[in-house]
Every structure is written in structure tokens, then in C-alpha cells.
Short mmCIF file of C-alpha atoms in Angstrom, two decimals:
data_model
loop_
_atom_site.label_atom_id
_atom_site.label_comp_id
_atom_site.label_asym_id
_atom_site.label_seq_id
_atom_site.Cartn_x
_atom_site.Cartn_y
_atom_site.Cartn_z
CA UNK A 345 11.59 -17.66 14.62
CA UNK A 346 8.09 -16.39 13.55
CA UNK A 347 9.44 -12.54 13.17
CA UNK A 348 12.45 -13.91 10.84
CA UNK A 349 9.70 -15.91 9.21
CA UNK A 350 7.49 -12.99 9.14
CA UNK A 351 10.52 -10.60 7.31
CA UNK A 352 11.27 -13.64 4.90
CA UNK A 353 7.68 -12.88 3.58
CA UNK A 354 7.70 -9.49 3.26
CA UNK A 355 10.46 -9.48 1.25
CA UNK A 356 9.25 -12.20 -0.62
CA UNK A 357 7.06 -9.80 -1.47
CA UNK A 358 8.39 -7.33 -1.98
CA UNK A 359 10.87 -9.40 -4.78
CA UNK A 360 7.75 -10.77 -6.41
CA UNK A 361 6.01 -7.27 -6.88
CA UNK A 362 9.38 -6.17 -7.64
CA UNK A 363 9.75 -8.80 -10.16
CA UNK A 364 5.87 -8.05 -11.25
CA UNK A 365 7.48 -4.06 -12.43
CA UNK A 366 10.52 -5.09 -14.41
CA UNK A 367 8.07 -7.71 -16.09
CA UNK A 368 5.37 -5.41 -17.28
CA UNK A 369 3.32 -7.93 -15.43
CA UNK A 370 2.38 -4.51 -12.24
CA UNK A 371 2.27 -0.68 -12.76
CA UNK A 372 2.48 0.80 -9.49
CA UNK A 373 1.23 3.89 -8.62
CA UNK A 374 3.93 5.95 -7.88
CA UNK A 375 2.18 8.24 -5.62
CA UNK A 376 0.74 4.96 -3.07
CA UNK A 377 4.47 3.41 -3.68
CA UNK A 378 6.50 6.51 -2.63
CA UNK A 379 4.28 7.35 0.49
CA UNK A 380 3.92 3.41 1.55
CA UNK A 381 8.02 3.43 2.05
CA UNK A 382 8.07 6.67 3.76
CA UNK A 383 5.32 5.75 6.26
CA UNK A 384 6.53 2.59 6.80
CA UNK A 385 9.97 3.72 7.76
CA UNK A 386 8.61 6.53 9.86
CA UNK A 387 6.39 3.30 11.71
CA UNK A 388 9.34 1.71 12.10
CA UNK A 389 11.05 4.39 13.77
CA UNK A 390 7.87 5.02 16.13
CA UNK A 391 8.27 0.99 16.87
CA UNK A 392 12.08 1.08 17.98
CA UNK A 393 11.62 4.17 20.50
CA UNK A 394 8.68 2.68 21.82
CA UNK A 395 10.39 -0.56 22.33
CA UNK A 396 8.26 -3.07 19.85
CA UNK A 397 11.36 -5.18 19.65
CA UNK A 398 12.12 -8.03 17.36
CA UNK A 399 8.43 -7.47 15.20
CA UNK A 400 9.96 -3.68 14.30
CA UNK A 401 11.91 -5.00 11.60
CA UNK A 402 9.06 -6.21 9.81
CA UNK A 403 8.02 -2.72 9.34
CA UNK A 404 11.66 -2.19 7.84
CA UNK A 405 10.90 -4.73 5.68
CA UNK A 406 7.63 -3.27 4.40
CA UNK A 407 9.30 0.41 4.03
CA UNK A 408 12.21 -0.97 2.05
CA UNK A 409 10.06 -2.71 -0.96
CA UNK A 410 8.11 0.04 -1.96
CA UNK A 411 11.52 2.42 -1.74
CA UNK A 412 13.07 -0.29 -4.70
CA UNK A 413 9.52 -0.47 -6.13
CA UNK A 414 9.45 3.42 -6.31
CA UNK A 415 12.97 4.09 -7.91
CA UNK A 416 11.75 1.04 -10.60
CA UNK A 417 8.68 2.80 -11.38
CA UNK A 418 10.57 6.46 -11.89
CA UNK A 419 12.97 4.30 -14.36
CA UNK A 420 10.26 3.06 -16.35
CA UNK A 421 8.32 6.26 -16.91
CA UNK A 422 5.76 5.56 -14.91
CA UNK A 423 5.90 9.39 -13.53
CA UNK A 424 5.42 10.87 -17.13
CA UNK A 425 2.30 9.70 -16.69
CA UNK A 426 -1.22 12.47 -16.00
CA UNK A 427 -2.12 12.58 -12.40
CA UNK A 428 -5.99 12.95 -11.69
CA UNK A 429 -7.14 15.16 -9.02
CA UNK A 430 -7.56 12.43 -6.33
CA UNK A 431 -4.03 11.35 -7.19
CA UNK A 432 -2.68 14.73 -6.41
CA UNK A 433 -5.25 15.14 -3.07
CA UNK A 434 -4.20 12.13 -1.67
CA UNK A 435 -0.59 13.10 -2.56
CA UNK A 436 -1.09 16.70 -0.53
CA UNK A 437 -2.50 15.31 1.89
CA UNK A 438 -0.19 12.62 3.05
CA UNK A 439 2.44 15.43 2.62
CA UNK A 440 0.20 17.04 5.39
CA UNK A 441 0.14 14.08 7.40
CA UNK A 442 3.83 13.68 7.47
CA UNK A 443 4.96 17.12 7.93
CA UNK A 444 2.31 17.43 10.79
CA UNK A 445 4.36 14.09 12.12
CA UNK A 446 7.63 15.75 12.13
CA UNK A 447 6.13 18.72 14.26
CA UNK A 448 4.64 16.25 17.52
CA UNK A 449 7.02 15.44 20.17
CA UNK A 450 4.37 12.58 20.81
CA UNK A 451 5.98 8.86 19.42
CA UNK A 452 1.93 7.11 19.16
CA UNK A 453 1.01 10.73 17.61
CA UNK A 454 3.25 10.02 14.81
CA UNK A 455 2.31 6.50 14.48
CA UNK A 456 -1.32 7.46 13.82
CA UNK A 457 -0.77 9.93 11.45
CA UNK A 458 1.77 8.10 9.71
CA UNK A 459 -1.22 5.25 9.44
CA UNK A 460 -3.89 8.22 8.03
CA UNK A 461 -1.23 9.37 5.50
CA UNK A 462 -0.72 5.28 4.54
CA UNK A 463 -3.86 5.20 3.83
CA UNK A 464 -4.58 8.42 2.22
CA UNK A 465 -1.66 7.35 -0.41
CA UNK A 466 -3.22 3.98 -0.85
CA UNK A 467 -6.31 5.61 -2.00
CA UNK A 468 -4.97 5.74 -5.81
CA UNK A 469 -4.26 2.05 -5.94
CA UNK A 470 -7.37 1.45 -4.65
CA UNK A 471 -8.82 2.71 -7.31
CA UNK A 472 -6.43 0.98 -9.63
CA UNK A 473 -7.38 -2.22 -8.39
CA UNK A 474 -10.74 -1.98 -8.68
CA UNK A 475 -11.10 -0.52 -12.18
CA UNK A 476 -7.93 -1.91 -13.14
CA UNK A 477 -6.74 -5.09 -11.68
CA UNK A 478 -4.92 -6.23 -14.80
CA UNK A 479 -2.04 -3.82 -13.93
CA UNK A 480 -1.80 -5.01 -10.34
CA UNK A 481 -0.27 -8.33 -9.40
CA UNK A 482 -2.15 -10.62 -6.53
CA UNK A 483 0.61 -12.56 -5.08
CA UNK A 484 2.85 -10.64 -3.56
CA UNK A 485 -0.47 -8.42 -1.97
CA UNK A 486 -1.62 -11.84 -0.43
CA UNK A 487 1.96 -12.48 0.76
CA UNK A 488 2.09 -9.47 2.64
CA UNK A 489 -1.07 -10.88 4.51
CA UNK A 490 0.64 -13.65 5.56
CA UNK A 491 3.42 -11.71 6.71
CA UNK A 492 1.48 -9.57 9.16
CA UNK A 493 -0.38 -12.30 10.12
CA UNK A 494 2.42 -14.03 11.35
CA UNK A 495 3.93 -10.63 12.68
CA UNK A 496 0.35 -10.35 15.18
CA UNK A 497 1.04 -14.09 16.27
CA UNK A 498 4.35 -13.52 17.22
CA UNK A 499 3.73 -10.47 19.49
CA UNK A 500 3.80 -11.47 22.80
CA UNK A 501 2.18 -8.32 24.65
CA UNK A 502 0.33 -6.63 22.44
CA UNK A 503 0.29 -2.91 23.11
CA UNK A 504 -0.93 -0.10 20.72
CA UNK A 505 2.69 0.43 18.97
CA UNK A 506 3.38 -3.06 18.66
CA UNK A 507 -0.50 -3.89 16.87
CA UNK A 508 -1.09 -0.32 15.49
CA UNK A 509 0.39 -0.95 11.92
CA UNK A 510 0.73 -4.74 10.91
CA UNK A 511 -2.83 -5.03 11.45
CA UNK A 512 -3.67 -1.98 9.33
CA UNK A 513 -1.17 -3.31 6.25
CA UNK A 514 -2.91 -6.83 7.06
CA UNK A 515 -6.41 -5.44 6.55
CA UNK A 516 -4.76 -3.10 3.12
CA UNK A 517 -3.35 -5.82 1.67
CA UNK A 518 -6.43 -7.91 2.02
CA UNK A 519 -8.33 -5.63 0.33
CA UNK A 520 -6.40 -5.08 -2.18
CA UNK A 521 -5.56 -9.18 -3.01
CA UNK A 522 -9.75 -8.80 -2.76
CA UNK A 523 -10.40 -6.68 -5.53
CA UNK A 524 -7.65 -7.80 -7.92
CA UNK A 525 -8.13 -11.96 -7.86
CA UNK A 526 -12.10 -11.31 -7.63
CA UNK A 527 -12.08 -8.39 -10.63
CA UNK A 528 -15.16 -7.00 -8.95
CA UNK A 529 -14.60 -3.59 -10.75
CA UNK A 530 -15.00 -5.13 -14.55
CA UNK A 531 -17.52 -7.51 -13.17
CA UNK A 532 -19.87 -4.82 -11.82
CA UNK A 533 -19.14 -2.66 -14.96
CA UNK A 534 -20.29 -5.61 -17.07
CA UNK A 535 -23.20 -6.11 -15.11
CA UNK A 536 -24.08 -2.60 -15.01
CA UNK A 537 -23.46 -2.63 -18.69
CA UNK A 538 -25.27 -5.34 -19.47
CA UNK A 539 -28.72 -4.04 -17.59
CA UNK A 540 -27.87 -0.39 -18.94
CA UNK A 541 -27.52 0.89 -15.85
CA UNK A 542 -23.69 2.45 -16.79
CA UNK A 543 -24.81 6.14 -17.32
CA UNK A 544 -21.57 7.46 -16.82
CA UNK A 545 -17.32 7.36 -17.65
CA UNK A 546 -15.73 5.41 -15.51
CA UNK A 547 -12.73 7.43 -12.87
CA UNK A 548 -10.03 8.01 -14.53
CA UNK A 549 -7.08 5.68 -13.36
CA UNK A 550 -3.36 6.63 -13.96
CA UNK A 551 -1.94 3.76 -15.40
CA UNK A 552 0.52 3.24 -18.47
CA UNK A 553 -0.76 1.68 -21.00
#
């Protein structure tokens, strides 16, 4: 009951965030968005050979979102758009991580690098959130923290494979629900404004205006 539970929230969601893109209301990055459903599907894969069970399809869920949120983003234009230089780092080097997955013969190998290239692709929208927050949307980032919460509860023996990646997208998400509802990035640019001490241009962040 708590995994079905936990899926009906991740796609929850993913539909809101969805909904967010067709909206105007989100502009993903399409570099975190493609990567997120490829390493999530990989995780998932890792999960079902390692024998996770039931809580495996929760990583199904979180692969298939970003896939739909991906294809949306491509439709609206969002990859006309000029890539900084960490955009296209983080984008060669989750490539990196994911070919060097498809070389191991070891199942928790894979897991952990599909994890590093997660989070190497996340880096952009990162960024975006904390200098941009406006073009993210809260809700469905906060839903997905309830989602692996619930996924963690439900685990009855908790083993590497079965732990590994909810509670890395439960500590991602929170961090990114963080810096978007609490707008620390135009708060501390105020401040710093305010008491002169902004000397310099702020990152560029690929966003569509």
C-alpha cells in the first residue's frame, strides 16, 4: 500500500511539473531533465536485478516524468536556448558517467555512477534555482519528497540497492523545494546589493525568457 502510495506521488509530480511546462509557470533545464530520466531508468534497472522488489517501480516512476518533461521542453524551444560552460561540463560528464556504466559488469557499480551522473546533471538546475527560482515550480519538487519518504518507510530490509537512490532524490528534491520557496539567491543578491558588497555579474543561467 505505501509503494502504490509512494508511485501515486511521484507521478503526481511529475503531472504538476508537467503541468508547470505547458503553463509557462517552469522552464526546465533540458540538460538536468534529459539525464534525470536516463539515470533513473538505469536505477531502476540496477533495482530489479538486484531484487529491490515492489519500491523499484518508484524509480520507474521518477525516470518516466522527466522523459515527458524532456520531449515538452524540446517542443517549446527550450533547446534553442545558449548553453554556459557548466551546462555543457555537467552534460560531458554525466555522458562519462553513463557510458563508464554500460562498460561494468558490477549491478551496485552502475548504481553509483548512475547517482554521480544524477547529480552532475542536476548541477544546472541548481543553479537555476538559486539565481532563478521564478522559472522553477515548488510543488511538485516537495512532492517528490514525500514520495521517497514514503518509498524509505516502506522498505522492509534496507540494503544498499534498495536505499541507494530514493534517499539521494529525497535529499535533491529537498534542496531544491529549499532554494525556490525560500528565494535565497535574490535575497542574498539584495542584501549584497544593498551593503555594496555585489562586485561582480551574477552566473549566467540558461533560461528562456
Amino acid at each position: 500500500m505505501l509503494i502504490i502510495i509512494a508511485i501515486l506521488l511521484r507521478l503526481s509530480a511529475g503531472a504538476a511539473y508537467i503541468h508547470a511546462v505547458v503553463t509557462g509557470k517552469a522552464k526546465p533545464h533540458i540538460v538536468s531533465w534529459f539525464f534525470w530520466g536516463l539515470t533513473a531508468l538505469i536505477a531502476f534497472g540496477v533495482q530489479l536485478t538486484q531484487g529491490v522488489g515492489p519500491a523499484a517501480f518508484v524509480t520507474l516512476a521518477l525516470g518516466i516524468g522527466p522523459v515527458i518533461v524532456f520531449t515538452l521542453a524540446i517542443v517549446k524551444g527550450l533547446h534553442r536556448i545558449t548553453f554556459t560552460f557548466i551546462d555543457k561540463l555537467c552534460a560531458v560528464l554525466t555522458a562519462i558517467g553513463i557510458l563508464l556504466w554500460v562498460f561494468t559488469k558490477d549491478p551496485m557499480t552502475a548504481l553509483w555512477l548512475s547517482i554521480c551522473a544524477d547529480m552532475v546533471s542536476g548541477v544546472p538546475t541548481i543553479i537555476k534555482c538559486y539565481y532563478r527560482p521564478d522559472s522553477e515550480h515548488a510543488l511538485p519538487y516537495s512532492m517528490s519528497v514525500a514520495s521517497m519518504i514514503v518509498t524509505l518507510i516502506s522498505i522492509h530490509h534496507w540494503t544498499v540497492a534498495a536505499v541507494a537512490f530514493p534517499a539521494y532524490i529525497l535529499g535533491t528534491n529537498l534542496l531544491f523545494t529549499t532554494l525556490i520557496a525560500s528565494r535565497v539567491g535574490p535575497r542574498v543578491r539584495a542584501w549584497q546589493q544593498q551593503t555594496g558588497r555585489l562586485q561582480t555579474a551574477p552566473v549566467a543561467v540558461t533560461v528562456e525568457e
